[in-house]
XYZ file of C-alpha atoms in Angstrom:
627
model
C -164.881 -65.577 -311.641
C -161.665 -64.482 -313.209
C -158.518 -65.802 -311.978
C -156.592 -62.566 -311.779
C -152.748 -62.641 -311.534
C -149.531 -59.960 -311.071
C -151.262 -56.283 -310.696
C -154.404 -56.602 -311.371
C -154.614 -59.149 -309.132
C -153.208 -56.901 -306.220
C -155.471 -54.388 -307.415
C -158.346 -55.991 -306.946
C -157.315 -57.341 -303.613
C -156.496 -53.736 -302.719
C -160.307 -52.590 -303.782
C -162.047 -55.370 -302.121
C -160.328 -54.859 -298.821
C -161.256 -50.980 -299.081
C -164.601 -51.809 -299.518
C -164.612 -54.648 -296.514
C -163.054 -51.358 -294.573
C -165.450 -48.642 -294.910
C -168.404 -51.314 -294.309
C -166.561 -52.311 -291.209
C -166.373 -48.889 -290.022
C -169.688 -47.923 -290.353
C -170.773 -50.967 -288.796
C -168.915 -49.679 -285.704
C -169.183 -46.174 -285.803
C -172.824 -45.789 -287.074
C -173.830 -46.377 -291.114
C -174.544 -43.465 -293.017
C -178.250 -42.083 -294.211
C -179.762 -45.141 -295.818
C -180.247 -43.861 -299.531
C -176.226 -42.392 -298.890
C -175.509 -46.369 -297.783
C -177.183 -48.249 -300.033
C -175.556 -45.953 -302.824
C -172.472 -46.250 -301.527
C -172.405 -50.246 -301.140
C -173.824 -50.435 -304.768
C -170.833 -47.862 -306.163
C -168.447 -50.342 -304.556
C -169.834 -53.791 -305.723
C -171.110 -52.725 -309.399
C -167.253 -51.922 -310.837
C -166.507 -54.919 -309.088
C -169.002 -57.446 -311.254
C -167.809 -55.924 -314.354
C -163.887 -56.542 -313.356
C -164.129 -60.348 -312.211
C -167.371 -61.797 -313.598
C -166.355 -62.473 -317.447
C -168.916 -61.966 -320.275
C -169.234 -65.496 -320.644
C -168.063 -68.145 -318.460
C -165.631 -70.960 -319.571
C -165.239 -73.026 -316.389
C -162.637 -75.054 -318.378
C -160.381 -71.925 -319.056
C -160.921 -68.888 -316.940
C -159.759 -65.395 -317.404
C -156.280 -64.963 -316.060
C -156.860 -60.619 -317.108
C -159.703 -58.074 -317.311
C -160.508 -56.854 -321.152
C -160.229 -53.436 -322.037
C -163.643 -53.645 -322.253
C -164.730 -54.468 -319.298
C -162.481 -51.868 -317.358
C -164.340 -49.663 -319.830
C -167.964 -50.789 -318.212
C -166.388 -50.691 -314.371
C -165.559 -47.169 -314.719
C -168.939 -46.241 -316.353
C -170.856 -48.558 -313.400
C -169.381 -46.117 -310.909
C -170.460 -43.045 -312.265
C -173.918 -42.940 -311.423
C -172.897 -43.356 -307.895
C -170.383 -41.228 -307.882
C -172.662 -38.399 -309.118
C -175.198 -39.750 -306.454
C -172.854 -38.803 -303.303
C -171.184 -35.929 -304.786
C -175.071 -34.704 -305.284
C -176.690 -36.087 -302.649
C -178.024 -33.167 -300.090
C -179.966 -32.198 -303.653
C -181.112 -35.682 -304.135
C -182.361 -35.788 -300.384
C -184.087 -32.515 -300.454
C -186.227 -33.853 -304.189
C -189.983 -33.922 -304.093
C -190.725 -37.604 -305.671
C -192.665 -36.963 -308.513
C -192.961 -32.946 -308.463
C -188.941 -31.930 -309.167
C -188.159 -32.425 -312.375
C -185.137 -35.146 -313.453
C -182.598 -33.722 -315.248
C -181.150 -34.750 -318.625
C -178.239 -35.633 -316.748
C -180.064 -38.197 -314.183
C -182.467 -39.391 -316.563
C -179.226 -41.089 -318.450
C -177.201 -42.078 -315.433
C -180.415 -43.375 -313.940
C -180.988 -45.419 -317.340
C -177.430 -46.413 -317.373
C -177.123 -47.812 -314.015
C -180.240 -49.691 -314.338
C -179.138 -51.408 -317.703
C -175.297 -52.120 -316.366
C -177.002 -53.289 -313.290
C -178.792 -56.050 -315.524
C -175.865 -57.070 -317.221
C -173.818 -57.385 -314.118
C -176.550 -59.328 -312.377
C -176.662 -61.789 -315.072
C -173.030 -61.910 -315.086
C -172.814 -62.872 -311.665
C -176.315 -64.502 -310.592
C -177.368 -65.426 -314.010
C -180.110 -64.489 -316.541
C -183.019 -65.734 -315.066
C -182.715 -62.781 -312.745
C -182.011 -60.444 -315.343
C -184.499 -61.318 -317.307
C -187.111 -61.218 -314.785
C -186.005 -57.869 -313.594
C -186.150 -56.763 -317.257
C -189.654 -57.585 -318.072
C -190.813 -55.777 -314.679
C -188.490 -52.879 -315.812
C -190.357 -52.769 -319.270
C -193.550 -53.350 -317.356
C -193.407 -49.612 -316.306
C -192.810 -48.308 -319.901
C -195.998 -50.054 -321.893
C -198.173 -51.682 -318.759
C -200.908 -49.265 -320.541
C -200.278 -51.239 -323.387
C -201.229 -54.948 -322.366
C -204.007 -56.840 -322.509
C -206.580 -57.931 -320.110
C -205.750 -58.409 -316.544
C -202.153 -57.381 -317.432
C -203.174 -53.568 -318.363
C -201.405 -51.180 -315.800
C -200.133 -47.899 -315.750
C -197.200 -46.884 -318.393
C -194.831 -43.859 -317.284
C -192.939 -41.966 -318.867
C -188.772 -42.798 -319.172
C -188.243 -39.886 -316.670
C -190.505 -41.099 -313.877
C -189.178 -44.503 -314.435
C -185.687 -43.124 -313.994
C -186.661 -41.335 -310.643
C -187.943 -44.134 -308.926
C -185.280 -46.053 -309.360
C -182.195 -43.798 -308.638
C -183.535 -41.231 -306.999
C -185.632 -42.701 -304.041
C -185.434 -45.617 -301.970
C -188.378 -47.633 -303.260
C -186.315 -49.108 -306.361
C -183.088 -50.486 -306.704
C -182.097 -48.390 -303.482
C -185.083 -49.988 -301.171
C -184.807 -52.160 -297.960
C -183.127 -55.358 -300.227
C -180.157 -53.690 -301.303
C -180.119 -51.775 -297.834
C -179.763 -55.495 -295.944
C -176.519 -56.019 -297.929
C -175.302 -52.757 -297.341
C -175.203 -53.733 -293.366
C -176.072 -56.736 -292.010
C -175.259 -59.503 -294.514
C -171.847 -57.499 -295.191
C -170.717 -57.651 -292.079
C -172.074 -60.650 -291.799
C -169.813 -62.182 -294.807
C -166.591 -60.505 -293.134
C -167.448 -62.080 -289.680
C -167.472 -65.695 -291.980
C -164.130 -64.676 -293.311
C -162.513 -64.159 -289.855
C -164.432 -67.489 -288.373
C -162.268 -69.499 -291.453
C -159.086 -67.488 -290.793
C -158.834 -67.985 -287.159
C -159.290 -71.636 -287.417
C -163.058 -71.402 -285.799
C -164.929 -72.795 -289.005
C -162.340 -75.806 -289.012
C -163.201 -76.267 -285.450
C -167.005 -76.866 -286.892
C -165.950 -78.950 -289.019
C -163.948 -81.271 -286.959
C -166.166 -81.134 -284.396
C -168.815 -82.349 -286.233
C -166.356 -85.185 -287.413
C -165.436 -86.180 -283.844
C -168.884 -86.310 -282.139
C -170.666 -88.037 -285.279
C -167.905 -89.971 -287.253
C -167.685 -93.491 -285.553
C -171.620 -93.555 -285.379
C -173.659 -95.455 -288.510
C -173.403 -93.550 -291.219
C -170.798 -91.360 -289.885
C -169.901 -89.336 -293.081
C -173.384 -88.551 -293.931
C -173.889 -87.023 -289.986
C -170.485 -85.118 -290.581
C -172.532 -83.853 -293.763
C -176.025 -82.931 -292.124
C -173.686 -81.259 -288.991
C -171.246 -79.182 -290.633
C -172.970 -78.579 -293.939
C -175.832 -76.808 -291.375
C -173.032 -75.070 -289.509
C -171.472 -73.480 -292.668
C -174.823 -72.876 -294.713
C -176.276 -70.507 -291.840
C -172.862 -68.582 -292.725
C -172.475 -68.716 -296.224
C -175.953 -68.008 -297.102
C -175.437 -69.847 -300.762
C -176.463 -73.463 -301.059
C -174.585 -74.038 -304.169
C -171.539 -72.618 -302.612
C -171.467 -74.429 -299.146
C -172.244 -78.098 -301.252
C -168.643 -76.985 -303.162
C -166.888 -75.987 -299.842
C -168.188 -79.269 -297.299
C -168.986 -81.829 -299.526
C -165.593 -82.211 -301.430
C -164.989 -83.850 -297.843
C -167.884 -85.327 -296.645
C -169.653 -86.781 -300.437
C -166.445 -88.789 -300.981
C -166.390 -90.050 -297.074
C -170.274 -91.076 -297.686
C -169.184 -93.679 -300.634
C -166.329 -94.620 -299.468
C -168.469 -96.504 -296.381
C -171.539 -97.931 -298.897
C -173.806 -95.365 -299.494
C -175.210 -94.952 -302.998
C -173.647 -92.048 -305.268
C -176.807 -90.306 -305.507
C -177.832 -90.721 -301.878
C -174.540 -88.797 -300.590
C -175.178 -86.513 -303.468
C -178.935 -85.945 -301.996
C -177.444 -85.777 -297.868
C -175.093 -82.995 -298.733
C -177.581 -80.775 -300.804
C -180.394 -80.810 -298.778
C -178.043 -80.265 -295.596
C -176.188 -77.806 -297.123
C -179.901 -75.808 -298.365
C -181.024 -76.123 -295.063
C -178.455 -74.302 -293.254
C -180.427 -71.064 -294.597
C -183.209 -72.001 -292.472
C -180.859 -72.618 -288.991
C -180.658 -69.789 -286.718
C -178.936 -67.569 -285.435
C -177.307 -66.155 -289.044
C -179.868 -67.997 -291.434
C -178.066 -66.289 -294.872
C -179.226 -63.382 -295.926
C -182.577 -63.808 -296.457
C -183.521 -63.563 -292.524
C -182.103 -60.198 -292.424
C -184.058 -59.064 -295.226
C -187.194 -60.443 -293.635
C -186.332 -58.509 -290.267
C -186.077 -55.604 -292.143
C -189.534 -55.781 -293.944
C -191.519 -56.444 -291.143
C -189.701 -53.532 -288.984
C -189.322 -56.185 -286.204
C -185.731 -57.069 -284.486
C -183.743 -59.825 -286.117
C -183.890 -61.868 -282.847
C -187.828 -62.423 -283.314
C -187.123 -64.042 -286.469
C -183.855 -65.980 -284.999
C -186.135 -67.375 -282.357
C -189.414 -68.119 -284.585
C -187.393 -70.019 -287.255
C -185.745 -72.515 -284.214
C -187.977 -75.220 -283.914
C -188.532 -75.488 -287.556
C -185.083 -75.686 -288.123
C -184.289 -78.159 -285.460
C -187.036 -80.801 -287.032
C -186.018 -80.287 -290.389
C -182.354 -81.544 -289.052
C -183.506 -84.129 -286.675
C -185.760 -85.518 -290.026
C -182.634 -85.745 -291.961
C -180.104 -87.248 -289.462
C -182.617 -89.819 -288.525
C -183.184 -90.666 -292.614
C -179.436 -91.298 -293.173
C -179.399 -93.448 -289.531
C -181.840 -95.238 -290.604
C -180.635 -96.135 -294.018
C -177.275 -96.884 -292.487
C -178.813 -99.517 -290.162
C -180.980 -100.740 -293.432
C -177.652 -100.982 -295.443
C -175.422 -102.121 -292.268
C -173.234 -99.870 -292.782
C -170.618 -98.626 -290.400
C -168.127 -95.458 -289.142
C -165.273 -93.929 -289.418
C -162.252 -95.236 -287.321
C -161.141 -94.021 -284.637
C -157.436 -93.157 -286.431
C -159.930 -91.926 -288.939
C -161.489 -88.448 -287.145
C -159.912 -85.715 -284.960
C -159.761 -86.171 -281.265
C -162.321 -85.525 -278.636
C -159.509 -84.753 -275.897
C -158.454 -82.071 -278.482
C -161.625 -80.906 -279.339
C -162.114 -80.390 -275.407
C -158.919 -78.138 -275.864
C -160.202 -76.378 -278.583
C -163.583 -75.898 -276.986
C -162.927 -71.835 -276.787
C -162.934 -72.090 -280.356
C -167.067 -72.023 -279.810
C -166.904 -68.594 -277.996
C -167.531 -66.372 -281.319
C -170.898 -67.951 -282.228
C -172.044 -68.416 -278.422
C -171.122 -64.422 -278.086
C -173.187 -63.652 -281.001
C -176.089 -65.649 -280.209
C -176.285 -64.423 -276.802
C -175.835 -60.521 -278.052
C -178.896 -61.422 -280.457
C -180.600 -62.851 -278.166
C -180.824 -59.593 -274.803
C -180.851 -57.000 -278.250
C -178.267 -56.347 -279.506
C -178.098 -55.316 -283.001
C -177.017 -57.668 -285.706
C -174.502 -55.832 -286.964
C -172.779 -55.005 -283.244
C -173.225 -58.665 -282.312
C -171.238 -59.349 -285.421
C -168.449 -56.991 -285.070
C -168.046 -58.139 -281.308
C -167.740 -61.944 -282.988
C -164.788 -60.697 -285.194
C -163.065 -59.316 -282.293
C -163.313 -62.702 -280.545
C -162.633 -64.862 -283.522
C -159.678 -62.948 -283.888
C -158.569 -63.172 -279.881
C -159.575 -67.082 -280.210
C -156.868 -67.260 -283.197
C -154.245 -66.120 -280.685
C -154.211 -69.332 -278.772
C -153.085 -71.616 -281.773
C -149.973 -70.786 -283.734
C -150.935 -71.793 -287.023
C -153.791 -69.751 -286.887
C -152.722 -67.083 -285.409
C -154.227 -63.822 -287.281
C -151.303 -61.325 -287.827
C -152.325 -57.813 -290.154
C -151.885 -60.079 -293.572
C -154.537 -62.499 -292.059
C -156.801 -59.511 -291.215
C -156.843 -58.163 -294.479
C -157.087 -61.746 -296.327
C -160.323 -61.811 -293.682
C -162.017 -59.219 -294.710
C -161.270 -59.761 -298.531
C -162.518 -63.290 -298.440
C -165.380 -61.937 -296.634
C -166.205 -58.939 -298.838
C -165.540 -60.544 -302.070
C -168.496 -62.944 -301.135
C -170.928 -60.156 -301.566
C -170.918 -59.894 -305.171
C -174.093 -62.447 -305.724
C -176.187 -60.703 -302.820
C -175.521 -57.104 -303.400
C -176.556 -58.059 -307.527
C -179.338 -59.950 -306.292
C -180.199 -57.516 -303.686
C -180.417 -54.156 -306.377
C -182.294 -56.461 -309.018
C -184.920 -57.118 -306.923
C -185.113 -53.570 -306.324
C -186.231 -53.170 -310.041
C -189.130 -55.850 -309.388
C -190.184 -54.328 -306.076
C -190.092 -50.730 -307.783
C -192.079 -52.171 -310.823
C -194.762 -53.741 -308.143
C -195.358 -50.771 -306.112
C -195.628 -48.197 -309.044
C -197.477 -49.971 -311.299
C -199.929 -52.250 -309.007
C -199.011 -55.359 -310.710
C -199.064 -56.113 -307.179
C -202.658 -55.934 -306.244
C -203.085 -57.621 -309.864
C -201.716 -60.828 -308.116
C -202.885 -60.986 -304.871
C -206.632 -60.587 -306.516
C -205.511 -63.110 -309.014
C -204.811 -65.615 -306.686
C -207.753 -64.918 -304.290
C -209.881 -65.557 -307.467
C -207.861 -69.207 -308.251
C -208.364 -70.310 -304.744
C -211.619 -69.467 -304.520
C -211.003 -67.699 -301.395
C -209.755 -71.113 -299.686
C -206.600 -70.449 -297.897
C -204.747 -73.447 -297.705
C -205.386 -73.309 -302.096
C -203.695 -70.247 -301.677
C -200.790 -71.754 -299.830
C -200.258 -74.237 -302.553
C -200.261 -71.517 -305.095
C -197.829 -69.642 -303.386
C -195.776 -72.840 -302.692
C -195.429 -73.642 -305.959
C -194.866 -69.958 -307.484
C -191.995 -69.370 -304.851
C -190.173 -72.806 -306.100
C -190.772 -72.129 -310.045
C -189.553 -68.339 -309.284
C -186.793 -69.990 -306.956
C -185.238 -72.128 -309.808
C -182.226 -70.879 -311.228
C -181.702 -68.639 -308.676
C -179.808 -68.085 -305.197
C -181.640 -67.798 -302.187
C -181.742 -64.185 -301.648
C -183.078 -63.814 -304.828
C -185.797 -66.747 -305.185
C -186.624 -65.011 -301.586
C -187.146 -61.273 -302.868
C -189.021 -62.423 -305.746
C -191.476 -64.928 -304.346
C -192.180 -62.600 -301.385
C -192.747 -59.343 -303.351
C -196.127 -61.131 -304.188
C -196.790 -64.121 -302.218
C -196.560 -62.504 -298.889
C -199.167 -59.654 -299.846
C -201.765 -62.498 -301.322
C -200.729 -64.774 -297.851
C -201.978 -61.506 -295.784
C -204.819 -61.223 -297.662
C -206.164 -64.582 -297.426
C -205.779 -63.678 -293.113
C -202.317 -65.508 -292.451
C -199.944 -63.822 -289.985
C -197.364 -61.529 -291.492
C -193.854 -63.322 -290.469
C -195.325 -66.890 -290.679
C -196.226 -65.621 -294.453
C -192.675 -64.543 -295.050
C -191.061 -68.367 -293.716
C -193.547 -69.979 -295.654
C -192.337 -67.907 -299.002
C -188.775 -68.158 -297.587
C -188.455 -71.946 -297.076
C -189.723 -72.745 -300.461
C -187.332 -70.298 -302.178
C -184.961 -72.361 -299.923
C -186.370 -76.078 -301.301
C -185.665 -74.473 -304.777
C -182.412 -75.218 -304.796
C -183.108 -79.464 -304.607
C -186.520 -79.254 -306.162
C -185.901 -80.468 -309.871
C -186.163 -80.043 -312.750
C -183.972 -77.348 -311.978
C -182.219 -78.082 -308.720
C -179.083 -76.298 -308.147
C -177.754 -77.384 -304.970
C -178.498 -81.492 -306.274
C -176.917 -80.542 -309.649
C -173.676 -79.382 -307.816
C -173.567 -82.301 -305.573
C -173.952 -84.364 -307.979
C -171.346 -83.223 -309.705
C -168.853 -83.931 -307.286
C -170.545 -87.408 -306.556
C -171.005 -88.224 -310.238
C -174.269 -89.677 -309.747
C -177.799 -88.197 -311.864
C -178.626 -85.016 -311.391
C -182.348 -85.847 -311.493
C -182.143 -88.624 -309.130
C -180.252 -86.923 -306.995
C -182.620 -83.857 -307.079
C -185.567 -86.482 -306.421
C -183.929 -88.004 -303.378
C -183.088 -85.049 -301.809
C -186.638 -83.835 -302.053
C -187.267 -87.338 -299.931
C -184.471 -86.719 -297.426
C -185.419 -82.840 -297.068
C -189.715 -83.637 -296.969
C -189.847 -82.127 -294.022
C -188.986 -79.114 -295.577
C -191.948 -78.940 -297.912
C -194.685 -80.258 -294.783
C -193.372 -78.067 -291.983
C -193.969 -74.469 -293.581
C -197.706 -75.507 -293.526
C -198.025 -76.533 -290.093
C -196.223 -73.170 -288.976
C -198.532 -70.921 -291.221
C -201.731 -72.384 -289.569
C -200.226 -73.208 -285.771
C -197.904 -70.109 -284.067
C -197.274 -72.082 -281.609
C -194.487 -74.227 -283.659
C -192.789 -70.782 -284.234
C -192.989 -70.208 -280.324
C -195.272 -67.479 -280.033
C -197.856 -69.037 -277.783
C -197.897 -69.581 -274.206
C -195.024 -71.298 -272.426
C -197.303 -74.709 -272.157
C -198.694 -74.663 -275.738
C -195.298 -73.852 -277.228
C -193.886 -76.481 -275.470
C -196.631 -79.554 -276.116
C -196.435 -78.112 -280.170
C -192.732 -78.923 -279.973
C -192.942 -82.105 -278.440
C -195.432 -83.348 -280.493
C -193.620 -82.315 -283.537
C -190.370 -84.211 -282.558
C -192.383 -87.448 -282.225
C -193.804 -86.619 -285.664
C -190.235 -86.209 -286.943
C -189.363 -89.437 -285.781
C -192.649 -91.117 -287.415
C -191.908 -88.808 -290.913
C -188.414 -90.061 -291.097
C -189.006 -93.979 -290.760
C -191.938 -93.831 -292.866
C -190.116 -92.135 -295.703
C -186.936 -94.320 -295.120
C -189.133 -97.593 -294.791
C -187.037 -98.777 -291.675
C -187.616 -99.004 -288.137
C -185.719 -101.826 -286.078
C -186.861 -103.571 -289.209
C -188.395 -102.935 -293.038
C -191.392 -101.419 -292.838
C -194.378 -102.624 -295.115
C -196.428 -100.642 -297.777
C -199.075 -100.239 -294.912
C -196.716 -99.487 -291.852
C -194.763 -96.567 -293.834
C -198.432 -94.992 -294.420
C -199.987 -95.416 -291.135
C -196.528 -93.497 -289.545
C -196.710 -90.862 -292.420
C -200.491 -89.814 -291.709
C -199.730 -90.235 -287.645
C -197.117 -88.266 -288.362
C -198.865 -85.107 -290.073
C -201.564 -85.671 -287.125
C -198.434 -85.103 -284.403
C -198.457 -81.017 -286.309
C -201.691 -80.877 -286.825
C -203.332 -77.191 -285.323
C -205.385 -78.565 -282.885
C -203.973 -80.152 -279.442
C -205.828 -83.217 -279.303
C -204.946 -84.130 -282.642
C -201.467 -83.971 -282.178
C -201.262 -85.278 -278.970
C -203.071 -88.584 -280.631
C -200.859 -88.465 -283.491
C -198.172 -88.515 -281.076
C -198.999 -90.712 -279.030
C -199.818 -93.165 -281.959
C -196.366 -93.027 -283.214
C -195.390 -93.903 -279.533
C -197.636 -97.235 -279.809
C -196.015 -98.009 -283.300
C -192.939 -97.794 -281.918
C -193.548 -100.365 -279.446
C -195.097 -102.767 -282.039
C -192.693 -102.179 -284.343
C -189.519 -102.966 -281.852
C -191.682 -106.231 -280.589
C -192.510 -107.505 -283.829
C -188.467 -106.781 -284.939
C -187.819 -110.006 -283.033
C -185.024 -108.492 -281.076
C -183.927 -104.857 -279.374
C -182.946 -102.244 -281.959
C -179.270 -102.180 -283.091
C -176.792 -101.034 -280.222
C -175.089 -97.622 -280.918
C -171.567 -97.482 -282.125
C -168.860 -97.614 -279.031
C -167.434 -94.516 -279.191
């Protein structure tokens, strides 16, 4: 991103907090028609691209002022929109495919899409773009390819309509999620970090975890979960947290690589941890036609062993390594903390508004009103009108990489549904899996992670799901257990190498391998990769069996978490031979097994280990930390 100064600088900040504005208001008075919405968040963001996102990126010397050029393309990006609202009780009133497109919407529909490419792979990169552009060609000569790949081909008009005109293309339910909810969203994160409530997080998680084992790397897992659900951008929240906490992790003994590994699977994970989840849960809300909270509520206990997994690995490698915590003089103060503890009011607001109905977006706007009262109570936080506005810029700006990602996806999602590439796949995998479904799980698994790589969440998300989910449905598996399963392995993308981009920028920051650090993560973050199978096959792990059933699925998990993470570590009150770490891995994937008695046993068998393992340790396990 450029690093604007003097007017253009002020410009920009000017535009930007515009934008933040009229998404803000809408949010609280009621958004406009959705197609009117959409086009109006996309006439915003597009210009934007074109002014900060450089044609190539030199992260050594960055732009200090926007070429001629580029101004050139930001004007041209907002004409298609502009002509789009000034027009748009003609574009409502359109037949789909029996009003003819005029010469003048055939070429703003072919220029937006083609300026909409190059300003996705400015900002979210080519693979993307490229992607979006063979599906956009797809449409033009699918009557031309071979085989299984022979579609339909229409004509540069048609092409044009669906994808400016309507709301199946770039204008569909994607690009309609960042018009609303993940805006406001982003502007409720920058008010949490101007009134002081995301440092509150942060040293919260510092003072109840710090003087533990392995402090630093519990500071990671706990505030790098805290800030992902917000930020929505793996990549991003490993630059913002684990400056801190990657440093604090090797400065007490743990390997380069290892801290490296803590803070990108942590900070990847926070996409999965309710009640914001990123983006992507929004999106999934919206497909389904289902209220956010349902998702919020399914994706809990997932979320909460995926954590527990991790926190236990980097305990137990602590005790393995002896190491020890931070000081006392070292971390923030509980007393303080105690004073503080208002700070928490935003996030408990919004999960209880979530949780009796509320709308996403009204739950969110109530949370900047209270983030901003909260700032009120501490000087140096205190939110006057120049903090308001830097809120809502630093908020707004953030939406650059969604809203791109969002619209591109449109083009795939257009591409699927007019041609029937669509049905193409989902028979093409029913055919490789021989009808078996859990063959058709690991072919989805591993399509969502290759499509993932390279890419933000949101992205990896729309793409894997666009097909996966339809093949998932086909093969009999539940419609929002198909969309987590696509959506955590877009999410174990990001530390699944070769290319893992959450590991890569941790390990940059580390200086430790990228590929060993993408390995260990995978290790640290297994749970990931195990628990989206268990969920698929039993509901009952995403809480939507009866009270008793929900209840034994949880507990039995939690003991299997336990098992998981001392058989992958290879500690428990003692090493752990070849033998022992196998027997608690397989009693561990027994403890989520589908059916009761298995995972009762399983759980129960990790009980009994437990015991023999603490008896044969010659001694009681290591005594906590004082605190």
């Amino acid at each position: 991103m450029r690093k604007l100064t003097g007017w253009q600088y002020w410009f920009i900040y000017a535009y930007v907090v515009i934008m933040g504005s009229f998404h803000l208001y809408t949010a609280l008075q009621g958004t406009l028609e959705a197609y009117l919405q959409r086009m109006t968040h996309l006439t915003f963001v597009l210009p934007l691209v074109f002014l900060l996102m450089p044609f190539r990126k030199d992260p050594d010397s960055p732009e200090t002022s926007i070429p001629l050029q580029d101004w050139g393309l930001a004007v041209l990006a907002a004409v298609p929109g502009l002509y789009a609202i000034a027009n748009y009780d003609a574009i409502a009133s359109r037949i789909v495919h029996f009003d003819p497109v005029s010469t003048v919407q055939l070429v703003l529909g072919l220029m937006l899409v083609i300026l909409l490419l190059e300003a996705t792979r400015r900002s979210v990169g080519w693979p993307l773009a490229l992607i979006a552009t063979i599906f956009g060609a797809y449409m033009l000569v699918g009557d031309q390819m071979p085989g299984l790949l022979r579609g339909i081909g229409f004509s540069w008009h048609e092409i044009a309509e669906v994808l400016y005109l309507t709301d199946e293309g770039v204008f569909g339910i994607p690009l309609g999620v960042s018009a609303t909810f993940v805006m406001i969203f982003l502007i409720m994160g920058g008010f949490l970090d101007k009134s002081g409530v995301g440092e509150f997080f942060l040293e919260m998680a510092q003072a109840l975890t710090g003087r533990t084992r392995g402090g630093p790397a519990k500071i990671a897992v706990a505030s790098s979960g805290l800030f992902g659900m917000l930020s929505g951008s793996a990549v991003a929240n490993v630059y913002s947290t684990g400056a801190l906490t990657i440093p604090m992790m090797k400065r007490i003994g743990y390997e380069s690589h290892f801290a490296a590994s803590v803070e990108a699977v942590a900070s990847s994970g926070g996409q999965i941890m309710p009640p914001i989840m990123g983006a992507s849960a929004f999106i999934i809300a919206s497909f389904i036609g289902i209220p956010y909270r349902e998702v919020m509520i399914a994706a809990f206990v997932p979320a909460a062993l995926f954590y527990l997994a991790v926190g236990l690995m980097v305990h137990l490698r602590a005790v393995k390594l002896g190491l020890r915590g931070l000081t006392k003089e070292e971390l923030p103060s509980k007393l303080r903390m105690l004073k503080h503890v208002y700070m928490l009011a935003p996030v408990v607001i919004l999960v209880y508004m979530l949780l009796v109905g509320y709308t996403p977006m009204r739950a969110a706007v109530f949370a900047i009103g209270i983030s901003w009262a909260c700032s009120l109570f501490s000087r140096e936080n205190r939110m006057g009108i120049k903090a308001i506005l830097d809120a809502i810029y630093q908020g707004s700006i953030n939406i650059i990489v969604v809203a791109m990602a969002c619209a591109a996806a449109g083009i795939i999602i257009g591409s699927i549904n007019l041609t029937g590439f669509g049905f193409k796949f989902v028979s093409a995998v029913i055919a490789l899996s021989q009808g078996i479904p859990f063959v058709g799980l690991a072919l989805i698994m591993v399509i969502a992670i290759i499509l993932g790589m390279g890419l933000p969440t949101t992205g990896a998300y729309l793409l894997a799901s666009a097909m996966g989910v339809p093949a998932l449905i086909e093969l009999g598996f539940p419609m929002l257990g198909s969309h987590l399963f696509v959506f955590y392995f877009a999410i174990v993308s990001a530390i699944t190498p070769p290319v893992a981009l959450a590991a890569y920028a941790a390990s940059s920051i580390s200086g430790s391998d990228p590929n060993k650090t993408g390995f260990t993560a995978m290790r640290l973050g297994v749970v990931a990769y195990i628990i989206p199978f268990a969920f698929i096959y039993d509901q009952t792990l995403l809480l939507h069996g009866g009270y008793l059933a929900n209840s034994l699925a949880a507990l039995c998990a939690i003991v299997g978490a336990t098992g998981l993470a001392a058989g992958m570590e290879g500690y428990s009150f003692r090493r752990l031979k070849s033998w022992e770490r196998a027997v608690l891995l397989a009693f561990s994937v027994a403890s989520i097994w589908p059916l009761a008695t298995v995972k009762i046993g399983g759980a129960l068998a990790i009980g009994a280990a437990y015991l023999f393992l603490r008896t044969t340790a010659g001694g009681p396990p290591e005594a906590p930390q004082p605190s």
